[in-house]
Structure formats: structure tokens, C-alpha cells
Amino acid sequence: ELPLIRSLLRSSNQITHLHLGGPIPSICDFDIEIAIMQYHNNTLEELILDGYCGKIKSPKIQSTVLRRLNMSGCKGLSALQPESRCPNLEELDLSNCSNASFDFLNMQNLSKFCPRLKVLKLRMNTAIEEIECVNKGGNDSEQTYLPHLEHIDMRDCPLLRHVSIRSPVLATAEVRGCNHMQSLIVSSPVMSTLCVAWLYSLEKLTLNCQILTSLDVTGCYKLMTGIHQLLPDFDKNIQLKCPALQRSGIKSGTNDAPDTND
């Protein structure tokens, strides 16, 4: 079965979209690097490798054409080779890659692999403890990793505790189900809504979002004190630089049960 797949991949010309999955668990790094990337490097725009590709561990992926890479559910994936580069990649899905290393998921390393990334999906990853998109260098200089990021999905990451994201185009950030998250910092001039509901451990919330009009902190019990005061310095644990946000735009009820169907 696998030799046939390899033969088809090598003999096919100008593949632009490729989805490998189903009952083919023997696909390995060699197939990604040779049968796919080497033969279709100049045409392949989308590559989907779903969780059945169990022998993928640490492939090298290099392409200036690839726009979308989905490796969600690849349980054996630990990292990409350091020389991997996809400068025009716009969407990366690493959800439920339970063996992915913390270093691999580091924002600095991901920014080297795909500096123009717009969509990042990290849902249900057990290695992530923090997400830091800002590097504070010396002399008060700062470097933003993934400055083109528009959407990030961090839902259901059980060990995620600290998140700091700054992007001039970030519109959505999904954080539901991160029950151990302690601090969240978001800076974006285009984000209008943010839901951090039922983050039971959240102690610090810092937002710099000029057009934010809707904030849901339902069930965030450690943030409840003074959440409606809307003053920049009313609480050391809550800093809101959100001039468009009004009292009516804050939802902080604690009686509703969390929606587990999202």
C-alpha cells in the first residue's frame, strides 16, 4: 500500500492540495521530505496530514509556496527539523499533537519557521506552559513574534499558565478550557470581542485593545473583585486600556454553567 502511495506521489505533476489520512499509519518523515516536498515543492499550497500519520516524528519542511499546513492529531510529531522554513505559510494547525515538544511550540521558533503566519491552532496540546509573542530585549527594545497573526486557538491546553500576545492585526483569541491559566496579556488595535469565561485560575488580565466592546469574564472568580469599575489602575491584577469598553459590554455572571459544546 505505502509503495503505491509513494509511486503515485512521485508520478503526479503539479499537486497543489494534498490530504493524507485514513488507514495509512506508515507514512513517515521520509515520505514528507522526499515523496512530497522534494517532488512538489514548487506547486504544493496546502498539505493536510491528519492523526493517522503516526510515524511522522521530526520532518524537514521547506517551501516558499506552501500556504496551509495541517498536522493536527499527529501523535508522534515532536518537532520540525531546525532548518525547516515556510516563509509564506499563513495557517498552521498543530492541535492535539500530544508529543510536540515545548521548544518546538515556542513562539520564537515558530516565527522563524513561518514569519508571515496568520492563523495558529494549538488546541489540546499538553506541552504548552506559556505563549510569549513579545521578546523584551535590552535598551527597552521589543520584538514581536508572528506580527501578522490574526487568529490563535489555544483552547483546552491543560498546562497553559501564561499568555502574552501582541499583534497589530489580531482579531480573535480562543482560550476556553485552559483551566490552569493564571495570566493573560493581549494587545491588539483591531480586537473587538474577547471571551475568557470559566478560566478558574485566571488571576491577572491585561488588555490594550482600543476597539474592544465585549468582554466575557464569566466564572473567572479570582477576577471578580472590582471588575465593573473600568479604571486603568483600579486593581493591580486587572489593567484595561480599552476606551471603547463600557460597563454594559462586560459579562461577569457566575451562575451560568460553562458551555461544554463549543
Short mmCIF file of C-alpha atoms in Angstrom, two decimals:
data_model
loop_
_atom_site.label_atom_id
_atom_site.label_comp_id
_atom_site.label_asym_id
_atom_site.label_seq_id
_atom_site.Cartn_x
_atom_site.Cartn_y
_atom_site.Cartn_z
CA GLU A 1 0.00 0.00 0.00
CA LEU A 2 2.68 2.50 1.01
CA PRO A 3 4.95 1.90 -2.05
CA LEU A 4 1.91 2.54 -4.23
CA ILE A 5 1.21 5.83 -2.47
CA ARG A 6 4.84 6.88 -2.84
CA SER A 7 4.79 5.98 -6.52
CA LEU A 8 1.62 7.97 -7.11
CA LEU A 9 3.03 10.99 -5.29
CA ARG A 10 6.22 10.93 -7.35
CA SER A 11 4.48 10.39 -10.66
CA SER A 12 1.84 13.07 -10.16
CA ASN A 13 2.60 16.50 -11.54
CA GLN A 14 1.73 19.88 -10.11
CA ILE A 15 -0.10 18.83 -6.97
CA THR A 16 -1.38 21.96 -5.23
CA HIS A 17 -3.56 20.47 -2.46
CA LEU A 18 -2.78 17.18 -0.72
CA HIS A 19 -4.65 15.45 2.11
CA LEU A 20 -3.15 12.26 3.52
CA GLY A 21 -5.05 10.40 6.20
CA GLY A 22 -7.25 7.42 6.79
CA PRO A 23 -5.73 3.93 7.16
CA ILE A 24 -2.14 4.79 6.17
CA PRO A 25 -0.30 4.84 9.51
CA SER A 26 3.10 4.05 7.96
CA ILE A 27 3.72 7.46 6.43
CA CYS A 28 6.99 8.73 7.90
CA ASP A 29 9.39 11.68 7.73
CA PHE A 30 10.98 10.28 4.54
CA ASP A 31 7.65 10.49 2.71
CA ILE A 32 7.15 14.11 3.75
CA GLU A 33 10.65 15.20 2.80
CA ILE A 34 11.14 13.21 -0.41
CA ALA A 35 7.87 11.90 -1.86
CA ILE A 36 6.01 15.13 -1.12
CA MET A 37 8.21 18.19 -0.55
CA GLN A 38 11.00 17.32 -2.98
CA TYR A 39 8.67 16.41 -5.84
CA HIS A 40 6.02 19.09 -5.30
CA ASN A 41 7.93 21.90 -3.65
CA ASN A 42 7.12 24.40 -6.40
CA THR A 43 3.36 23.77 -6.54
CA LEU A 44 2.07 22.47 -3.20
CA GLU A 45 0.00 25.16 -1.44
CA GLU A 46 -1.89 23.04 1.10
CA LEU A 47 -0.74 19.94 2.98
CA ILE A 48 -3.02 18.10 5.42
CA LEU A 49 -1.61 15.20 7.44
CA ASP A 50 -4.22 14.02 9.88
CA GLY A 51 -3.70 11.93 13.01
CA TYR A 52 -3.43 8.61 11.21
CA CYS A 53 0.05 9.54 10.05
CA GLY A 54 1.50 8.05 13.21
CA LYS A 55 5.14 7.67 12.18
CA ILE A 56 5.78 11.33 11.46
CA LYS A 57 8.28 12.45 14.12
CA SER A 58 10.56 15.25 13.01
CA PRO A 59 10.34 16.03 9.28
CA LYS A 60 12.05 18.82 7.39
CA ILE A 61 9.54 21.03 5.61
CA GLN A 62 10.85 23.73 3.31
CA SER A 63 8.70 25.59 0.81
CA THR A 64 8.15 29.10 -0.47
CA VAL A 65 4.77 28.12 -1.93
CA LEU A 66 3.05 26.33 0.97
CA ARG A 67 0.22 28.40 2.46
CA ARG A 68 -1.58 25.94 4.76
CA LEU A 69 -0.12 23.12 6.85
CA ASN A 70 -2.35 20.91 8.99
CA MET A 71 -0.65 18.28 11.16
CA SER A 72 -3.36 18.06 13.80
CA GLY A 73 -3.52 14.79 15.68
CA CYS A 74 -0.09 13.56 14.56
CA LYS A 75 0.69 11.90 17.89
CA GLY A 76 4.29 11.06 17.02
CA LEU A 77 5.29 14.58 15.95
CA SER A 78 7.86 16.02 18.33
CA ALA A 79 9.24 18.90 16.23
CA LEU A 80 10.25 20.03 12.77
CA GLN A 81 13.88 19.97 11.75
CA PRO A 82 15.62 23.28 12.65
CA GLU A 83 16.27 24.10 9.01
CA SER A 84 12.55 23.92 8.16
CA ARG A 85 11.33 27.15 6.57
CA CYS A 86 7.98 28.15 5.05
CA PRO A 87 8.21 31.95 4.70
CA ASN A 88 4.77 32.29 3.09
CA LEU A 89 2.83 29.90 5.31
CA GLU A 90 -0.41 31.54 6.50
CA GLU A 91 -2.14 28.80 8.50
CA LEU A 92 -0.60 26.20 10.83
CA ASP A 93 -2.64 23.61 12.72
CA LEU A 94 -0.78 21.69 15.44
CA SER A 95 -3.83 20.81 17.50
CA ASN A 96 -3.71 17.63 19.56
CA CYS A 97 -0.06 16.89 18.77
CA SER A 98 0.43 15.34 22.18
CA ASN A 99 4.14 14.58 21.74
CA ALA A 100 5.15 18.02 20.45
CA SER A 101 7.99 19.49 22.48
CA PHE A 102 7.75 22.76 24.37
CA ASP A 103 10.73 24.16 22.44
CA PHE A 104 9.08 23.37 19.13
CA LEU A 105 5.92 25.23 20.17
CA ASN A 106 7.91 28.25 21.33
CA MET A 107 6.73 31.38 19.51
CA GLN A 108 10.26 32.45 18.64
CA ASN A 109 10.94 29.15 16.91
CA LEU A 110 7.60 29.19 15.12
CA SER A 111 8.29 32.72 13.88
CA LYS A 112 11.49 31.51 12.26
CA PHE A 113 9.64 28.68 10.54
CA CYS A 114 6.68 30.75 9.33
CA PRO A 115 7.17 34.51 9.88
CA ARG A 116 4.03 35.51 7.95
CA LEU A 117 1.66 33.23 9.83
CA LYS A 118 -1.93 34.49 10.16
CA VAL A 119 -3.74 31.55 11.80
CA LEU A 120 -2.25 29.36 14.55
CA LYS A 121 -4.14 26.44 16.09
CA LEU A 122 -2.66 24.80 19.18
CA ARG A 123 -5.76 23.28 20.75
CA MET A 124 -5.36 20.33 23.17
CA ASN A 125 -1.56 20.43 23.35
CA THR A 126 -0.21 19.08 26.61
CA ALA A 127 3.33 20.52 26.33
CA ILE A 128 2.48 24.22 26.24
CA GLU A 129 3.00 26.06 29.52
CA GLU A 130 3.34 29.59 28.17
CA ILE A 131 2.84 31.55 24.97
CA GLU A 132 5.04 34.62 24.67
CA CYS A 133 4.80 36.64 21.46
CA VAL A 134 6.88 39.56 22.70
CA ASN A 135 10.61 39.44 23.35
CA LYS A 136 11.76 42.22 25.66
CA GLY A 137 15.32 42.93 24.65
CA GLY A 138 17.84 45.32 26.13
CA ASN A 139 17.62 49.12 25.93
CA ASP A 140 13.82 48.93 26.19
CA SER A 141 13.62 47.32 22.75
CA GLU A 142 10.92 44.77 22.00
CA GLN A 143 10.48 42.28 19.21
CA THR A 144 7.07 40.91 18.29
CA TYR A 145 6.96 37.32 17.15
CA LEU A 146 4.37 36.47 14.49
CA PRO A 147 3.36 40.12 13.83
CA HIS A 148 0.87 39.04 11.13
CA LEU A 149 -1.12 36.79 13.47
CA GLU A 150 -4.88 37.31 13.07
CA HIS A 151 -6.28 34.30 14.94
CA ILE A 152 -4.92 31.99 17.62
CA ASP A 153 -6.70 28.96 19.10
CA MET A 154 -5.32 27.83 22.46
CA ARG A 155 -8.40 26.03 23.78
CA ASP A 156 -8.12 23.08 26.13
CA CYS A 157 -4.38 23.26 26.77
CA PRO A 158 -4.23 21.81 30.31
CA LEU A 159 -0.80 23.12 31.34
CA LEU A 160 -1.00 26.58 29.76
CA ARG A 161 -0.48 29.17 32.51
CA HIS A 162 0.82 32.39 30.96
CA VAL A 163 -0.08 34.05 27.64
CA SER A 164 1.24 37.32 26.22
CA ILE A 165 0.20 38.26 22.68
CA ARG A 166 0.75 41.46 20.76
CA SER A 167 -0.21 41.78 17.13
CA PRO A 168 -1.44 44.78 15.11
CA VAL A 169 -3.92 42.52 13.28
CA LEU A 170 -5.03 40.04 15.96
CA ALA A 171 -8.83 39.80 15.74
CA THR A 172 -9.61 36.64 17.77
CA ALA A 173 -8.01 34.64 20.57
CA GLU A 174 -9.69 31.47 21.83
CA VAL A 175 -8.70 30.37 25.33
CA ARG A 176 -11.67 28.39 26.66
CA GLY A 177 -10.82 25.30 28.68
CA CYS A 178 -7.36 26.43 29.82
CA ASN A 179 -8.23 25.82 33.44
CA HIS A 180 -4.73 26.47 34.79
CA MET A 181 -4.18 29.79 33.03
CA GLN A 182 -3.04 32.40 35.54
CA SER A 183 -2.25 35.46 33.42
CA LEU A 184 -3.39 36.75 30.05
CA ILE A 185 -1.97 39.80 28.25
CA VAL A 186 -3.41 40.85 24.89
CA SER A 187 -2.55 43.93 22.85
CA SER A 188 -4.37 44.49 19.59
CA PRO A 189 -5.90 47.59 17.96
CA VAL A 190 -8.44 45.52 15.98
CA MET A 191 -9.85 43.07 18.53
CA SER A 192 -13.49 43.89 19.38
CA THR A 193 -14.57 40.86 21.45
CA LEU A 194 -12.80 38.58 23.91
CA CYS A 195 -14.15 35.66 25.92
CA VAL A 196 -12.11 34.34 28.86
CA ALA A 197 -15.08 32.73 30.59
CA TRP A 198 -14.57 29.92 33.07
CA LEU A 199 -10.83 30.30 33.41
CA TYR A 200 -11.00 29.44 37.08
CA SER A 201 -7.32 30.11 37.82
CA LEU A 202 -7.00 33.42 35.96
CA GLU A 203 -5.52 35.98 38.34
CA LYS A 204 -4.14 38.67 36.03
CA LEU A 205 -5.76 40.20 32.95
CA THR A 206 -4.08 42.97 30.95
CA LEU A 207 -5.77 44.25 27.79
CA ASN A 208 -4.69 47.02 25.44
CA CYS A 209 -7.42 46.84 22.82
CA GLN A 210 -8.68 50.18 21.54
CA ILE A 211 -11.92 48.98 19.93
CA LEU A 212 -12.81 46.19 22.37
CA THR A 213 -16.54 46.47 23.17
CA SER A 214 -17.34 43.00 24.57
CA LEU A 215 -15.52 41.16 27.37
CA ASP A 216 -16.80 37.94 28.95
CA VAL A 217 -15.18 37.04 32.28
CA THR A 218 -17.99 34.77 33.49
CA GLY A 219 -16.74 32.27 36.04
CA CYS A 220 -13.34 33.92 36.47
CA TYR A 221 -13.78 34.02 40.23
CA LYS A 222 -10.32 35.42 41.01
CA LEU A 223 -11.03 38.46 38.81
CA MET A 224 -14.48 39.27 40.15
CA THR A 225 -13.47 41.96 42.67
CA GLY A 226 -13.92 45.37 41.08
CA ILE A 227 -14.30 44.13 37.51
CA HIS A 228 -17.02 46.73 36.75
CA GLN A 229 -15.06 49.79 37.84
CA LEU A 230 -13.33 50.23 34.46
CA LEU A 231 -10.48 52.35 35.75
CA PRO A 232 -6.95 51.71 34.43
CA ASP A 233 -5.48 51.35 37.90
CA PHE A 234 -8.41 50.07 39.95
CA ASP A 235 -6.82 46.70 40.55
CA LYS A 236 -3.25 45.56 40.16
CA ASN A 237 -4.47 42.29 38.65
CA ILE A 238 -6.79 43.87 36.04
CA GLN A 239 -5.49 46.50 33.64
CA LEU A 240 -7.83 47.56 30.87
CA LYS A 241 -6.73 50.08 28.28
CA CYS A 242 -9.91 49.68 26.28
CA PRO A 243 -11.53 53.10 25.75
CA ALA A 244 -14.50 51.68 23.81
CA LEU A 245 -15.41 49.15 26.52
CA GLN A 246 -18.41 50.15 28.66
CA ARG A 247 -19.93 48.56 31.74
CA SER A 248 -22.70 47.08 29.63
CA GLY A 249 -20.09 45.33 27.49
CA ILE A 250 -18.69 43.30 30.38
CA LYS A 251 -20.30 39.95 31.18
CA SER A 252 -19.26 38.64 34.56
CA GLY A 253 -22.11 36.44 35.75
CA THR A 254 -21.14 33.40 37.82
CA ASN A 255 -24.40 31.48 37.91
CA ASP A 256 -24.35 30.01 34.43
CA ALA A 257 -22.66 26.68 33.84
CA PRO A 258 -19.90 26.61 31.21
CA ASP A 259 -20.93 25.52 27.74
CA THR A 260 -19.09 22.28 27.01
CA ASN A 261 -20.39 22.03 23.45
CA ASP A 262 -18.13 24.73 21.97
#
